[in-house]
PDB file of C-alpha atoms in Angstrom:
ATOM      1  CA  UNK A 890      -5.299 -22.297 -16.101  1.00 87.00           C
ATOM      2  CA  UNK A 891      -1.783 -21.546 -16.159  1.00 93.00           C
ATOM      3  CA  UNK A 892      -0.780 -18.300 -13.943  1.00 96.00           C
ATOM      4  CA  UNK A 893       2.733 -16.273 -14.213  1.00 98.00           C
ATOM      5  CA  UNK A 894       3.438 -14.210 -11.817  1.00 97.00           C
ATOM      6  CA  UNK A 895       6.977 -12.018 -12.700  1.00 98.00           C
ATOM      7  CA  UNK A 896       8.512 -10.811  -9.051  1.00 98.00           C
ATOM      8  CA  UNK A 897      12.134  -9.006  -8.488  1.00 98.00           C
ATOM      9  CA  UNK A 898      11.762  -5.240 -10.989  1.00 98.00           C
ATOM     10  CA  UNK A 899      12.130  -2.808  -9.440  1.00 98.00           C
ATOM     11  CA  UNK A 900      14.103   1.245  -9.262  1.00 98.00           C
ATOM     12  CA  UNK A 901      18.320   1.041  -9.783  1.00 98.00           C
ATOM     13  CA  UNK A 902      21.163   3.163 -11.302  1.00 98.00           C
ATOM     14  CA  UNK A 903      23.005   2.569 -13.691  1.00 98.00           C
ATOM     15  CA  UNK A 904      25.413  -0.639 -13.540  1.00 98.00           C
ATOM     16  CA  UNK A 905      23.193  -2.170 -10.539  1.00 98.00           C
ATOM     17  CA  UNK A 906      21.792  -5.310 -10.565  1.00 98.00           C
ATOM     18  CA  UNK A 907      18.800  -6.857 -10.879  1.00 98.00           C
ATOM     19  CA  UNK A 908      17.178 -10.643 -10.868  1.00 98.00           C
ATOM     20  CA  UNK A 909      13.182 -11.524 -12.092  1.00 98.00           C
ATOM     21  CA  UNK A 910      11.898 -14.666 -11.167  1.00 98.00           C
ATOM     22  CA  UNK A 911       8.633 -15.819 -12.832  1.00 98.00           C
ATOM     23  CA  UNK A 912       6.602 -18.358 -10.645  1.00 98.00           C
ATOM     24  CA  UNK A 913       4.143 -21.162 -12.371  1.00 97.00           C
ATOM     25  CA  UNK A 914       1.414 -22.579 -10.827  1.00 97.00           C
ATOM     26  CA  UNK A 915       2.096 -25.281 -12.828  1.00 94.00           C
ATOM     27  CA  UNK A 916       5.156 -27.897 -13.582  1.00 94.00           C
ATOM     28  CA  UNK A 917       7.368 -25.562 -15.705  1.00 94.00           C
ATOM     29  CA  UNK A 918       8.159 -28.780 -17.365  1.00 92.00           C
ATOM     30  CA  UNK A 919       5.244 -28.948 -19.405  1.00 91.00           C
ATOM     31  CA  UNK A 920       6.307 -25.677 -21.741  1.00 95.00           C
ATOM     32  CA  UNK A 921       8.999 -26.046 -24.547  1.00 95.00           C
ATOM     33  CA  UNK A 922      10.587 -23.458 -23.626  1.00 97.00           C
ATOM     34  CA  UNK A 923       9.732 -20.448 -21.213  1.00 97.00           C
ATOM     35  CA  UNK A 924      11.125 -16.529 -21.884  1.00 97.00           C
ATOM     36  CA  UNK A 925      11.313 -13.182 -20.894  1.00 98.00           C
ATOM     37  CA  UNK A 926      10.731 -10.457 -23.443  1.00 98.00           C
ATOM     38  CA  UNK A 927      10.163  -6.402 -22.877  1.00 98.00           C
ATOM     39  CA  UNK A 928       8.943  -3.561 -23.726  1.00 98.00           C
ATOM     40  CA  UNK A 929       9.969   0.204 -23.445  1.00 96.00           C
ATOM     41  CA  UNK A 930       7.257   3.432 -24.183  1.00 91.00           C
ATOM     42  CA  UNK A 931       7.206   3.442 -27.708  1.00 94.00           C
ATOM     43  CA  UNK A 932       8.791   0.578 -28.800  1.00 95.00           C
ATOM     44  CA  UNK A 933       8.097  -2.727 -30.401  1.00 97.00           C
ATOM     45  CA  UNK A 934       8.286  -5.848 -28.033  1.00 97.00           C
ATOM     46  CA  UNK A 935      11.693  -7.553 -28.023  1.00 97.00           C
ATOM     47  CA  UNK A 936      12.462 -11.190 -26.291  1.00 98.00           C
ATOM     48  CA  UNK A 937      15.306 -10.990 -24.426  1.00 98.00           C
ATOM     49  CA  UNK A 938      16.749 -14.166 -23.198  1.00 98.00           C
ATOM     50  CA  UNK A 939      14.301 -17.869 -23.453  1.00 98.00           C
ATOM     51  CA  UNK A 940      15.694 -21.120 -22.455  1.00 97.00           C
ATOM     52  CA  UNK A 941      14.211 -24.551 -23.585  1.00 95.00           C
ATOM     53  CA  UNK A 942      13.510 -27.519 -22.574  1.00 91.00           C
ATOM     54  CA  UNK A 943      16.797 -28.938 -22.094  1.00 87.00           C
ATOM     55  CA  UNK A 944      18.329 -25.811 -21.120  1.00 86.00           C
ATOM     56  CA  UNK A 945      19.368 -24.497 -24.332  1.00 95.00           C
ATOM     57  CA  UNK A 946      19.317 -20.816 -24.321  1.00 97.00           C
ATOM     58  CA  UNK A 947      18.942 -16.999 -26.636  1.00 98.00           C
ATOM     59  CA  UNK A 948      20.119 -14.062 -25.693  1.00 98.00           C
ATOM     60  CA  UNK A 949      19.000 -10.558 -27.880  1.00 98.00           C
ATOM     61  CA  UNK A 950      22.258  -9.548 -28.306  1.00 98.00           C
ATOM     62  CA  UNK A 951      21.980  -5.807 -26.815  1.00 97.00           C
ATOM     63  CA  UNK A 952      22.110  -8.026 -23.255  1.00 98.00           C
ATOM     64  CA  UNK A 953      25.143 -11.437 -24.370  1.00 98.00           C
ATOM     65  CA  UNK A 954      27.425 -11.227 -21.486  1.00 97.00           C
ATOM     66  CA  UNK A 955      25.430  -9.459 -18.809  1.00 98.00           C
ATOM     67  CA  UNK A 956      22.351 -11.383 -18.407  1.00 98.00           C
ATOM     68  CA  UNK A 957      21.771 -14.760 -17.643  1.00 98.00           C
ATOM     69  CA  UNK A 958      18.492 -16.987 -17.508  1.00 98.00           C
ATOM     70  CA  UNK A 959      17.982 -19.631 -15.530  1.00 97.00           C
ATOM     71  CA  UNK A 960      15.247 -21.709 -14.770  1.00 95.00           C
ATOM     72  CA  UNK A 961      14.568 -24.351 -11.633  1.00 95.00           C
ATOM     73  CA  UNK A 962      12.116 -27.318 -12.005  1.00 93.00           C
ATOM     74  CA  UNK A 963      11.546 -27.930  -8.202  1.00 95.00           C
ATOM     75  CA  UNK A 964      11.101 -24.447  -7.980  1.00 96.00           C
ATOM     76  CA  UNK A 965       8.843 -24.658 -11.249  1.00 97.00           C
ATOM     77  CA  UNK A 966      11.063 -21.462 -11.115  1.00 97.00           C
ATOM     78  CA  UNK A 967      12.461 -18.837 -14.421  1.00 98.00           C
ATOM     79  CA  UNK A 968      14.551 -16.954 -13.499  1.00 98.00           C
ATOM     80  CA  UNK A 969      17.123 -13.783 -15.219  1.00 98.00           C
ATOM     81  CA  UNK A 970      19.628 -12.421 -13.181  1.00 98.00           C
ATOM     82  CA  UNK A 971      20.844  -8.815 -15.121  1.00 98.00           C
ATOM     83  CA  UNK A 972      23.711  -7.405 -14.345  1.00 98.00           C
ATOM     84  CA  UNK A 973      25.221  -3.682 -15.732  1.00 98.00           C
ATOM     85  CA  UNK A 974      22.500  -2.912 -16.353  1.00 98.00           C
ATOM     86  CA  UNK A 975      21.712   0.710 -18.985  1.00 98.00           C
ATOM     87  CA  UNK A 976      18.799   2.823 -19.229  1.00 97.00           C
ATOM     88  CA  UNK A 977      18.158   1.712 -21.687  1.00 96.00           C
ATOM     89  CA  UNK A 978      17.074  -0.926 -20.223  1.00 98.00           C
ATOM     90  CA  UNK A 979      13.779   0.556 -18.423  1.00 98.00           C
ATOM     91  CA  UNK A 980      11.055  -1.441 -19.775  1.00 98.00           C
ATOM     92  CA  UNK A 981       8.053  -3.650 -18.681  1.00 98.00           C
ATOM     93  CA  UNK A 982       9.603  -7.155 -18.384  1.00 98.00           C
ATOM     94  CA  UNK A 983       7.400  -9.804 -18.690  1.00 98.00           C
ATOM     95  CA  UNK A 984       7.468 -14.114 -19.182  1.00 98.00           C
ATOM     96  CA  UNK A 985       6.541 -16.221 -21.013  1.00 98.00           C
ATOM     97  CA  UNK A 986       5.815 -20.322 -21.722  1.00 97.00           C
ATOM     98  CA  UNK A 987       5.006 -21.964 -24.999  1.00 96.00           C
ATOM     99  CA  UNK A 988       3.276 -25.668 -24.947  1.00 94.00           C
ATOM    100  CA  UNK A 989       3.112 -27.137 -28.417  1.00 90.00           C
ATOM    101  CA  UNK A 990      -0.892 -25.406 -29.039  1.00 91.00           C
ATOM    102  CA  UNK A 991      -1.098 -22.681 -26.223  1.00 94.00           C
ATOM    103  CA  UNK A 992       1.688 -20.047 -25.232  1.00 95.00           C
ATOM    104  CA  UNK A 993       1.146 -17.910 -21.355  1.00 97.00           C
ATOM    105  CA  UNK A 994       1.900 -14.741 -19.847  1.00 97.00           C
ATOM    106  CA  UNK A 995       3.233 -13.007 -17.114  1.00 97.00           C
ATOM    107  CA  UNK A 996       1.352  -9.429 -15.908  1.00 96.00           C
ATOM    108  CA  UNK A 997       5.122  -7.859 -15.693  1.00 97.00           C
ATOM    109  CA  UNK A 998       7.220  -6.735 -13.649  1.00 98.00           C
ATOM    110  CA  UNK A 999       8.563  -2.745 -14.294  1.00 98.00           C
ATOM    111  CA  UNK A1000      12.289  -2.604 -14.882  1.00 98.00           C
ATOM    112  CA  UNK A1001      13.772   1.033 -14.264  1.00 98.00           C
ATOM    113  CA  UNK A1002      17.174   1.988 -14.448  1.00 98.00           C
ATOM    114  CA  UNK A1003      18.263   5.194 -13.929  1.00 97.00           C
ATOM    115  CA  UNK A1004      21.112   7.434 -14.934  1.00 94.00           C
TER     116      UNK A1004
END
């Protein structure tokens, strides 16, 4: 069973930075795409950023220029570097790993940005 474990969340002031990590229990080469989603209270879950096996990336418009997704295949880990954080970024951030047949999710990590 594939496990994804997120870490790196916390409380930060507006304008600060955090780096989230998503560590997989298997080689991330087996996933077509890995991504970070977030869900704030009372809001729908949204895709924040994704990265393919070929390292192609996509970002939500709201985080372009502030967030960077990257992957380290040797460590089986995907990262989300978040800079210039805003209170609107407050949410539970979850990692997803996608194959041709199935998707896997982590438990999530809370990010809280104070104004």
